[in-house]
């Protein structure tokens, strides 16, 4: 009986902490954009 309760409690806590970590990751994620420009072209001979 105690083993079943502990098992269910462990699954609930795992899902809770997993959901929280996904939420915290999405909240702290930064938007990064890169832009490349070709300003000068040199010919090497």
Tab-separated table of C-alpha atoms in Angstrom:
chain	number	residue	atom	x	y	z
A	1	UNK	CA	0.000	0.000	0.000
A	2	UNK	CA	2.746	2.473	0.924
A	3	UNK	CA	4.729	1.448	-2.158
A	4	UNK	CA	1.786	2.277	-4.428
A	5	UNK	CA	1.302	5.684	-2.812
A	6	UNK	CA	5.006	6.476	-3.099
A	7	UNK	CA	5.003	5.365	-6.739
A	8	UNK	CA	2.053	7.593	-7.615
A	9	UNK	CA	3.556	10.494	-5.655
A	10	UNK	CA	6.852	10.046	-7.509
A	11	UNK	CA	5.133	10.117	-10.904
A	12	UNK	CA	3.143	13.245	-9.958
A	13	UNK	CA	6.255	15.040	-8.706
A	14	UNK	CA	8.214	14.045	-11.811
A	15	UNK	CA	5.504	15.401	-14.091
A	16	UNK	CA	5.245	18.578	-12.015
A	17	UNK	CA	8.976	19.316	-12.036
A	18	UNK	CA	9.207	18.386	-15.722
A	19	UNK	CA	6.401	20.782	-16.622
A	20	UNK	CA	7.988	23.521	-14.548
A	21	UNK	CA	11.387	23.058	-16.206
A	22	UNK	CA	9.843	23.219	-19.691
A	23	UNK	CA	7.926	26.372	-18.711
A	24	UNK	CA	11.054	27.999	-17.248
A	25	UNK	CA	13.087	27.133	-20.372
A	26	UNK	CA	10.501	28.648	-22.718
A	27	UNK	CA	10.277	31.768	-20.554
A	28	UNK	CA	14.054	32.361	-20.495
A	29	UNK	CA	14.727	31.443	-24.141
A	30	UNK	CA	16.260	34.311	-26.140
A	31	UNK	CA	15.383	35.087	-29.731
A	32	UNK	CA	18.566	35.183	-31.772
A	33	UNK	CA	18.790	36.299	-35.370
A	34	UNK	CA	21.874	36.479	-37.535
A	35	UNK	CA	22.261	38.691	-40.567
A	36	UNK	CA	25.131	38.371	-43.027
A	37	UNK	CA	25.998	41.156	-45.447
A	38	UNK	CA	28.474	41.072	-48.283
A	39	UNK	CA	29.941	44.607	-48.159
A	40	UNK	CA	33.115	44.125	-50.135
A	41	UNK	CA	34.327	41.596	-52.663
A	42	UNK	CA	38.040	40.992	-53.223
A	43	UNK	CA	39.540	38.986	-56.054
A	44	UNK	CA	42.632	36.957	-55.181
A	45	UNK	CA	44.973	36.055	-58.064
